[in-house]
């Protein structure tokens, strides 16, 4: 099985397979294109940094240590690992875009890579908020559904802004369901491998499985 996975990586076929599944779902009218919901999740590395240097080879590296993962901080906690990013089709909850990076990459840097270009709205958490992005989307007649965040240089959010955030959150929250399923049912709180490409393959497989499951559920309800 692993030889097969390695061949997929070397041949660069994983993204083609992902797109092919999306095409099949599109033929069945599963993808709605109403909007795109964007989110990211942190996943711990399989092996943390080796602080004491024990068990290293002649080059000073340990075969059990992940040197491609990076660190970040969230909610006062330190993480060392990777991030999975997804762009989900509003309404169908099909993952149309997926990206895999190290943990230190800021969520907002992947926003453009998670959009499809045919959506009529974009919903995301406060971390993606950006005035330039807001102006660009509005010029393109795309509804800017990214939550407003408070700033140090101005007053707290008004009652109107808080109410708008709640309305946007009701739509945005469904993007968290794929990640919740990955972690609860597939044990995806820690990556399995000590290599970025192999871990990316695992993440993309989870996204493929999710889309196939959604396709079966949605097409079954219409037949």
PDB file of C-alpha atoms in Angstrom:
ATOM      1  CA  UNK A   1       0.000   0.000   0.000  1.00  0.00           C
ATOM      2  CA  UNK A   2       2.777   2.413   0.877  1.00  0.00           C
ATOM      3  CA  UNK A   3       4.613   1.753  -2.418  1.00  0.00           C
ATOM      4  CA  UNK A   4       1.412   2.720  -4.205  1.00  0.00           C
ATOM      5  CA  UNK A   5       1.197   5.944  -2.174  1.00  0.00           C
ATOM      6  CA  UNK A   6       4.836   6.777  -2.918  1.00  0.00           C
ATOM      7  CA  UNK A   7       4.175   6.344  -6.641  1.00  0.00           C
ATOM      8  CA  UNK A   8       1.223   8.722  -6.387  1.00  0.00           C
ATOM      9  CA  UNK A   9       3.486  11.349  -4.817  1.00  0.00           C
ATOM     10  CA  UNK A  10       6.309  10.941  -7.347  1.00  0.00           C
ATOM     11  CA  UNK A  11       3.940  10.967 -10.322  1.00  0.00           C
ATOM     12  CA  UNK A  12       2.115  14.046  -9.004  1.00  0.00           C
ATOM     13  CA  UNK A  13      -1.260  12.371  -9.496  1.00  0.00           C
ATOM     14  CA  UNK A  14      -2.911  13.191  -6.185  1.00  0.00           C
ATOM     15  CA  UNK A  15      -4.279  16.597  -7.242  1.00  0.00           C
ATOM     16  CA  UNK A  16      -5.498  15.128 -10.538  1.00  0.00           C
ATOM     17  CA  UNK A  17      -7.431  12.439  -8.667  1.00  0.00           C
ATOM     18  CA  UNK A  18      -8.917  15.088  -6.370  1.00  0.00           C
ATOM     19  CA  UNK A  19     -10.048  17.180  -9.366  1.00  0.00           C
ATOM     20  CA  UNK A  20     -11.430  14.108 -11.106  1.00  0.00           C
ATOM     21  CA  UNK A  21     -13.660  13.300  -8.130  1.00  0.00           C
ATOM     22  CA  UNK A  22     -14.898  16.915  -8.148  1.00  0.00           C
ATOM     23  CA  UNK A  23     -15.743  16.631 -11.851  1.00  0.00           C
ATOM     24  CA  UNK A  24     -17.784  13.509 -11.183  1.00  0.00           C
ATOM     25  CA  UNK A  25     -19.646  15.266  -8.375  1.00  0.00           C
ATOM     26  CA  UNK A  26     -20.235  18.275 -10.607  1.00  0.00           C
ATOM     27  CA  UNK A  27     -21.791  16.057 -13.300  1.00  0.00           C
ATOM     28  CA  UNK A  28     -24.270  14.892 -10.680  1.00  0.00           C
ATOM     29  CA  UNK A  29     -25.139  18.535  -9.865  1.00  0.00           C
ATOM     30  CA  UNK A  30     -23.815  18.196  -6.313  1.00  0.00           C
ATOM     31  CA  UNK A  31     -21.673  21.362  -6.351  1.00  0.00           C
ATOM     32  CA  UNK A  32     -23.864  24.458  -5.861  1.00  0.00           C
ATOM     33  CA  UNK A  33     -21.379  27.350  -6.267  1.00  0.00           C
ATOM     34  CA  UNK A  34     -23.362  29.605  -3.929  1.00  0.00           C
ATOM     35  CA  UNK A  35     -20.301  30.421  -1.897  1.00  0.00           C
ATOM     36  CA  UNK A  36     -17.040  29.167  -0.437  1.00  0.00           C
ATOM     37  CA  UNK A  37     -16.443  28.579   3.273  1.00  0.00           C
ATOM     38  CA  UNK A  38     -12.786  28.732   4.304  1.00  0.00           C
ATOM     39  CA  UNK A  39     -11.024  27.345   7.366  1.00  0.00           C
ATOM     40  CA  UNK A  40      -7.809  25.700   8.588  1.00  0.00           C
ATOM     41  CA  UNK A  41      -6.868  23.240  11.315  1.00  0.00           C
ATOM     42  CA  UNK A  42      -3.645  22.542  13.187  1.00  0.00           C
ATOM     43  CA  UNK A  43      -2.300  18.998  13.346  1.00  0.00           C
ATOM     44  CA  UNK A  44       0.554  18.045  15.662  1.00  0.00           C
ATOM     45  CA  UNK A  45       3.730  16.549  14.197  1.00  0.00           C
ATOM     46  CA  UNK A  46       4.341  12.827  14.682  1.00  0.00           C
ATOM     47  CA  UNK A  47       7.678  13.632  16.317  1.00  0.00           C
ATOM     48  CA  UNK A  48       8.562  16.811  18.185  1.00  0.00           C
ATOM     49  CA  UNK A  49      11.884  18.623  18.022  1.00  0.00           C
ATOM     50  CA  UNK A  50      14.766  16.763  19.617  1.00  0.00           C
ATOM     51  CA  UNK A  51      15.957  19.160  22.315  1.00  0.00           C
ATOM     52  CA  UNK A  52      18.665  17.031  23.903  1.00  0.00           C
ATOM     53  CA  UNK A  53      20.222  15.814  20.645  1.00  0.00           C
ATOM     54  CA  UNK A  54      20.145  12.152  21.620  1.00  0.00           C
ATOM     55  CA  UNK A  55      19.768   9.503  18.975  1.00  0.00           C
ATOM     56  CA  UNK A  56      21.076  11.696  16.147  1.00  0.00           C
ATOM     57  CA  UNK A  57      23.070  10.299  13.236  1.00  0.00           C
ATOM     58  CA  UNK A  58      26.389  11.641  11.901  1.00  0.00           C
ATOM     59  CA  UNK A  59      24.635  14.589  10.250  1.00  0.00           C
ATOM     60  CA  UNK A  60      23.092  15.535  13.602  1.00  0.00           C
ATOM     61  CA  UNK A  61      19.594  14.471  12.629  1.00  0.00           C
ATOM     62  CA  UNK A  62      17.315  11.879  14.127  1.00  0.00           C
ATOM     63  CA  UNK A  63      15.399   9.509  11.882  1.00  0.00           C
ATOM     64  CA  UNK A  64      12.446   9.869  14.257  1.00  0.00           C
ATOM     65  CA  UNK A  65      12.334  13.659  14.199  1.00  0.00           C
ATOM     66  CA  UNK A  66      10.216  15.740  11.824  1.00  0.00           C
ATOM     67  CA  UNK A  67      12.461  18.524  10.505  1.00  0.00           C
ATOM     68  CA  UNK A  68       9.933  19.805   7.949  1.00  0.00           C
ATOM     69  CA  UNK A  69       7.223  20.755  10.482  1.00  0.00           C
ATOM     70  CA  UNK A  70       7.196  24.237  12.020  1.00  0.00           C
ATOM     71  CA  UNK A  71       5.884  25.807  15.209  1.00  0.00           C
ATOM     72  CA  UNK A  72       3.150  28.318  15.978  1.00  0.00           C
ATOM     73  CA  UNK A  73       1.035  29.535  18.868  1.00  0.00           C
ATOM     74  CA  UNK A  74      -2.765  29.480  19.158  1.00  0.00           C
ATOM     75  CA  UNK A  75      -4.948  30.177  22.155  1.00  0.00           C
ATOM     76  CA  UNK A  76      -1.892  30.463  24.352  1.00  0.00           C
ATOM     77  CA  UNK A  77      -0.704  26.984  23.382  1.00  0.00           C
ATOM     78  CA  UNK A  78       2.383  26.028  21.408  1.00  0.00           C
ATOM     79  CA  UNK A  79       2.018  23.721  18.397  1.00  0.00           C
ATOM     80  CA  UNK A  80       4.637  22.006  16.289  1.00  0.00           C
ATOM     81  CA  UNK A  81       3.333  20.431  13.122  1.00  0.00           C
ATOM     82  CA  UNK A  82       1.223  21.229  10.076  1.00  0.00           C
ATOM     83  CA  UNK A  83      -1.960  22.908   8.884  1.00  0.00           C
ATOM     84  CA  UNK A  84      -4.702  21.618   6.652  1.00  0.00           C
ATOM     85  CA  UNK A  85      -6.632  24.303   4.740  1.00  0.00           C
ATOM     86  CA  UNK A  86      -9.945  23.780   2.945  1.00  0.00           C
ATOM     87  CA  UNK A  87     -12.413  25.726   0.812  1.00  0.00           C
ATOM     88  CA  UNK A  88     -15.872  24.151   1.123  1.00  0.00           C
ATOM     89  CA  UNK A  89     -18.847  24.551  -1.191  1.00  0.00           C
ATOM     90  CA  UNK A  90     -21.651  26.291   0.696  1.00  0.00           C
ATOM     91  CA  UNK A  91     -24.727  24.095   0.930  1.00  0.00           C
ATOM     92  CA  UNK A  92     -23.205  20.815  -0.244  1.00  0.00           C
ATOM     93  CA  UNK A  93     -20.193  20.909   2.131  1.00  0.00           C
ATOM     94  CA  UNK A  94     -18.024  19.396  -0.610  1.00  0.00           C
ATOM     95  CA  UNK A  95     -14.331  20.332  -0.304  1.00  0.00           C
ATOM     96  CA  UNK A  96     -13.452  22.089  -3.573  1.00  0.00           C
ATOM     97  CA  UNK A  97      -9.990  23.308  -2.616  1.00  0.00           C
ATOM     98  CA  UNK A  98      -7.445  21.832  -0.210  1.00  0.00           C
ATOM     99  CA  UNK A  99      -3.975  22.959   0.797  1.00  0.00           C
ATOM    100  CA  UNK A 100      -1.422  21.530   3.215  1.00  0.00           C
ATOM    101  CA  UNK A 101       1.273  23.679   4.836  1.00  0.00           C
ATOM    102  CA  UNK A 102       3.434  23.781   7.923  1.00  0.00           C
ATOM    103  CA  UNK A 103       1.927  25.189  11.118  1.00  0.00           C
ATOM    104  CA  UNK A 104       3.680  28.581  10.934  1.00  0.00           C
ATOM    105  CA  UNK A 105       1.943  29.603   7.690  1.00  0.00           C
ATOM    106  CA  UNK A 106      -0.737  32.163   8.544  1.00  0.00           C
ATOM    107  CA  UNK A 107      -4.254  31.096   7.582  1.00  0.00           C
ATOM    108  CA  UNK A 108      -4.912  34.273   5.568  1.00  0.00           C
ATOM    109  CA  UNK A 109      -1.978  33.567   3.228  1.00  0.00           C
ATOM    110  CA  UNK A 110      -3.865  30.596   1.797  1.00  0.00           C
ATOM    111  CA  UNK A 111      -7.196  32.385   1.270  1.00  0.00           C
ATOM    112  CA  UNK A 112      -6.650  33.058  -2.435  1.00  0.00           C
ATOM    113  CA  UNK A 113      -5.627  29.429  -3.043  1.00  0.00           C
ATOM    114  CA  UNK A 114      -8.870  28.195  -1.477  1.00  0.00           C
ATOM    115  CA  UNK A 115     -11.225  30.210  -3.691  1.00  0.00           C
ATOM    116  CA  UNK A 116     -12.597  28.772  -6.935  1.00  0.00           C
ATOM    117  CA  UNK A 117     -13.437  31.952  -8.844  1.00  0.00           C
ATOM    118  CA  UNK A 118     -17.073  31.049  -9.464  1.00  0.00           C
ATOM    119  CA  UNK A 119     -18.442  31.587  -5.939  1.00  0.00           C
ATOM    120  CA  UNK A 120     -20.912  34.388  -5.192  1.00  0.00           C
ATOM    121  CA  UNK A 121     -19.859  34.743  -1.552  1.00  0.00           C
ATOM    122  CA  UNK A 122     -16.961  33.949   0.774  1.00  0.00           C
ATOM    123  CA  UNK A 123     -17.296  33.152   4.483  1.00  0.00           C
ATOM    124  CA  UNK A 124     -14.415  32.800   6.918  1.00  0.00           C
ATOM    125  CA  UNK A 125     -13.277  33.483  10.480  1.00  0.00           C
ATOM    126  CA  UNK A 126     -11.849  36.806  11.718  1.00  0.00           C
ATOM    127  CA  UNK A 127      -8.276  35.687  11.050  1.00  0.00           C
ATOM    128  CA  UNK A 128      -8.913  36.091   7.293  1.00  0.00           C
ATOM    129  CA  UNK A 129     -10.224  39.666   7.590  1.00  0.00           C
ATOM    130  CA  UNK A 130      -8.480  42.095   5.253  1.00  0.00           C
ATOM    131  CA  UNK A 131      -9.621  45.492   3.930  1.00  0.00           C
ATOM    132  CA  UNK A 132      -7.941  45.021   0.554  1.00  0.00           C
ATOM    133  CA  UNK A 133      -9.609  41.650   0.096  1.00  0.00           C
ATOM    134  CA  UNK A 134     -12.958  43.179   1.082  1.00  0.00           C
ATOM    135  CA  UNK A 135     -12.677  45.912  -1.572  1.00  0.00           C
ATOM    136  CA  UNK A 136     -11.587  43.429  -4.239  1.00  0.00           C
ATOM    137  CA  UNK A 137     -14.492  41.077  -3.537  1.00  0.00           C
ATOM    138  CA  UNK A 138     -17.061  43.847  -3.509  1.00  0.00           C
ATOM    139  CA  UNK A 139     -15.805  45.145  -6.856  1.00  0.00           C
ATOM    140  CA  UNK A 140     -16.288  41.625  -8.209  1.00  0.00           C
ATOM    141  CA  UNK A 141     -19.827  41.471  -6.739  1.00  0.00           C
ATOM    142  CA  UNK A 142     -18.794  38.735  -4.287  1.00  0.00           C
ATOM    143  CA  UNK A 143     -20.435  38.909  -0.872  1.00  0.00           C
ATOM    144  CA  UNK A 144     -17.761  39.436   1.784  1.00  0.00           C
ATOM    145  CA  UNK A 145     -18.829  37.134   4.604  1.00  0.00           C
ATOM    146  CA  UNK A 146     -15.586  37.220   6.570  1.00  0.00           C
ATOM    147  CA  UNK A 147     -16.187  38.088  10.221  1.00  0.00           C
ATOM    148  CA  UNK A 148     -15.261  41.589  11.393  1.00  0.00           C
ATOM    149  CA  UNK A 149     -12.556  41.723  14.032  1.00  0.00           C
ATOM    150  CA  UNK A 150     -11.860  44.424  16.602  1.00  0.00           C
ATOM    151  CA  UNK A 151      -8.756  46.584  16.290  1.00  0.00           C
ATOM    152  CA  UNK A 152      -6.604  48.424  18.771  1.00  0.00           C
ATOM    153  CA  UNK A 153      -6.851  51.681  16.833  1.00  0.00           C
ATOM    154  CA  UNK A 154     -10.653  51.894  17.046  1.00  0.00           C
ATOM    155  CA  UNK A 155     -13.541  51.256  19.391  1.00  0.00           C
ATOM    156  CA  UNK A 156     -14.977  47.839  20.119  1.00  0.00           C
ATOM    157  CA  UNK A 157     -17.350  46.216  17.665  1.00  0.00           C
ATOM    158  CA  UNK A 158     -20.742  47.889  17.479  1.00  0.00           C
ATOM    159  CA  UNK A 159     -23.958  46.017  18.159  1.00  0.00           C
ATOM    160  CA  UNK A 160     -24.646  45.948  14.424  1.00  0.00           C
ATOM    161  CA  UNK A 161     -21.236  44.409  13.700  1.00  0.00           C
ATOM    162  CA  UNK A 162     -21.687  41.765  16.414  1.00  0.00           C
ATOM    163  CA  UNK A 163     -25.098  40.855  15.004  1.00  0.00           C
ATOM    164  CA  UNK A 164     -23.643  40.606  11.489  1.00  0.00           C
ATOM    165  CA  UNK A 165     -20.857  38.354  12.788  1.00  0.00           C
ATOM    166  CA  UNK A 166     -23.414  36.000  14.348  1.00  0.00           C
ATOM    167  CA  UNK A 167     -25.313  35.738  11.061  1.00  0.00           C
ATOM    168  CA  UNK A 168     -22.110  35.032   9.137  1.00  0.00           C
ATOM    169  CA  UNK A 169     -20.999  32.471  11.741  1.00  0.00           C
ATOM    170  CA  UNK A 170     -24.178  30.432  11.225  1.00  0.00           C
ATOM    171  CA  UNK A 171     -23.181  29.967   7.594  1.00  0.00           C
ATOM    172  CA  UNK A 172     -19.437  29.626   8.196  1.00  0.00           C
ATOM    173  CA  UNK A 173     -19.700  27.009  10.964  1.00  0.00           C
ATOM    174  CA  UNK A 174     -20.434  24.122   8.587  1.00  0.00           C
ATOM    175  CA  UNK A 175     -16.841  24.324   7.277  1.00  0.00           C
ATOM    176  CA  UNK A 176     -15.706  22.911  10.631  1.00  0.00           C
ATOM    177  CA  UNK A 177     -17.602  19.634  10.137  1.00  0.00           C
ATOM    178  CA  UNK A 178     -15.021  17.953   7.864  1.00  0.00           C
ATOM    179  CA  UNK A 179     -12.228  18.707  10.352  1.00  0.00           C
ATOM    180  CA  UNK A 180     -14.368  17.460  13.248  1.00  0.00           C
ATOM    181  CA  UNK A 181     -14.974  14.203  11.372  1.00  0.00           C
ATOM    182  CA  UNK A 182     -11.256  13.836  10.544  1.00  0.00           C
ATOM    183  CA  UNK A 183     -10.279  14.229  14.186  1.00  0.00           C
ATOM    184  CA  UNK A 184     -13.086  12.309  15.868  1.00  0.00           C
ATOM    185  CA  UNK A 185     -13.453   9.343  13.517  1.00  0.00           C
ATOM    186  CA  UNK A 186     -10.073   9.210  11.769  1.00  0.00           C
ATOM    187  CA  UNK A 187      -7.830  10.167  14.680  1.00  0.00           C
ATOM    188  CA  UNK A 188      -6.410  13.115  12.780  1.00  0.00           C
ATOM    189  CA  UNK A 189      -5.032  15.096  15.704  1.00  0.00           C
ATOM    190  CA  UNK A 190      -1.462  14.039  14.957  1.00  0.00           C
ATOM    191  CA  UNK A 191       0.028  13.370  11.518  1.00  0.00           C
ATOM    192  CA  UNK A 192       1.284   9.872  10.864  1.00  0.00           C
ATOM    193  CA  UNK A 193       4.585  10.537   9.109  1.00  0.00           C
ATOM    194  CA  UNK A 194       7.769  12.632   9.480  1.00  0.00           C
ATOM    195  CA  UNK A 195       7.710  13.961   5.950  1.00  0.00           C
ATOM    196  CA  UNK A 196       5.694  16.854   4.504  1.00  0.00           C
ATOM    197  CA  UNK A 197       4.797  15.145   1.213  1.00  0.00           C
ATOM    198  CA  UNK A 198       3.608  11.959   2.918  1.00  0.00           C
ATOM    199  CA  UNK A 199       1.544  13.935   5.409  1.00  0.00           C
ATOM    200  CA  UNK A 200       0.039  15.978   2.594  1.00  0.00           C
ATOM    201  CA  UNK A 201      -0.981  12.720   0.907  1.00  0.00           C
ATOM    202  CA  UNK A 202      -2.730  11.576   4.088  1.00  0.00           C
ATOM    203  CA  UNK A 203      -4.620  14.884   4.381  1.00  0.00           C
ATOM    204  CA  UNK A 204      -5.695  14.818   0.728  1.00  0.00           C
ATOM    205  CA  UNK A 205      -6.924  11.235   1.139  1.00  0.00           C
ATOM    206  CA  UNK A 206      -9.130  12.380   4.019  1.00  0.00           C
ATOM    207  CA  UNK A 207     -10.523  15.174   1.810  1.00  0.00           C
ATOM    208  CA  UNK A 208     -11.191  12.672  -0.990  1.00  0.00           C
ATOM    209  CA  UNK A 209     -12.981  10.309   1.387  1.00  0.00           C
ATOM    210  CA  UNK A 210     -15.084  13.198   2.706  1.00  0.00           C
ATOM    211  CA  UNK A 211     -16.116  14.246  -0.810  1.00  0.00           C
ATOM    212  CA  UNK A 212     -17.045  10.721  -1.856  1.00  0.00           C
ATOM    213  CA  UNK A 213     -19.137  10.335   1.302  1.00  0.00           C
ATOM    214  CA  UNK A 214     -20.867  13.669   0.636  1.00  0.00           C
ATOM    215  CA  UNK A 215     -21.498  12.668  -2.966  1.00  0.00           C
ATOM    216  CA  UNK A 216     -23.153   9.408  -1.903  1.00  0.00           C
ATOM    217  CA  UNK A 217     -25.304  11.196   0.694  1.00  0.00           C
ATOM    218  CA  UNK A 218     -26.404  14.019  -1.607  1.00  0.00           C
ATOM    219  CA  UNK A 219     -27.132  11.909  -4.666  1.00  0.00           C
ATOM    220  CA  UNK A 220     -29.025   9.347  -2.577  1.00  0.00           C
ATOM    221  CA  UNK A 221     -31.348  12.082  -1.313  1.00  0.00           C
ATOM    222  CA  UNK A 222     -32.242  13.127  -4.873  1.00  0.00           C
ATOM    223  CA  UNK A 223     -32.923   9.656  -6.312  1.00  0.00           C
TER     224      UNK A 223
END
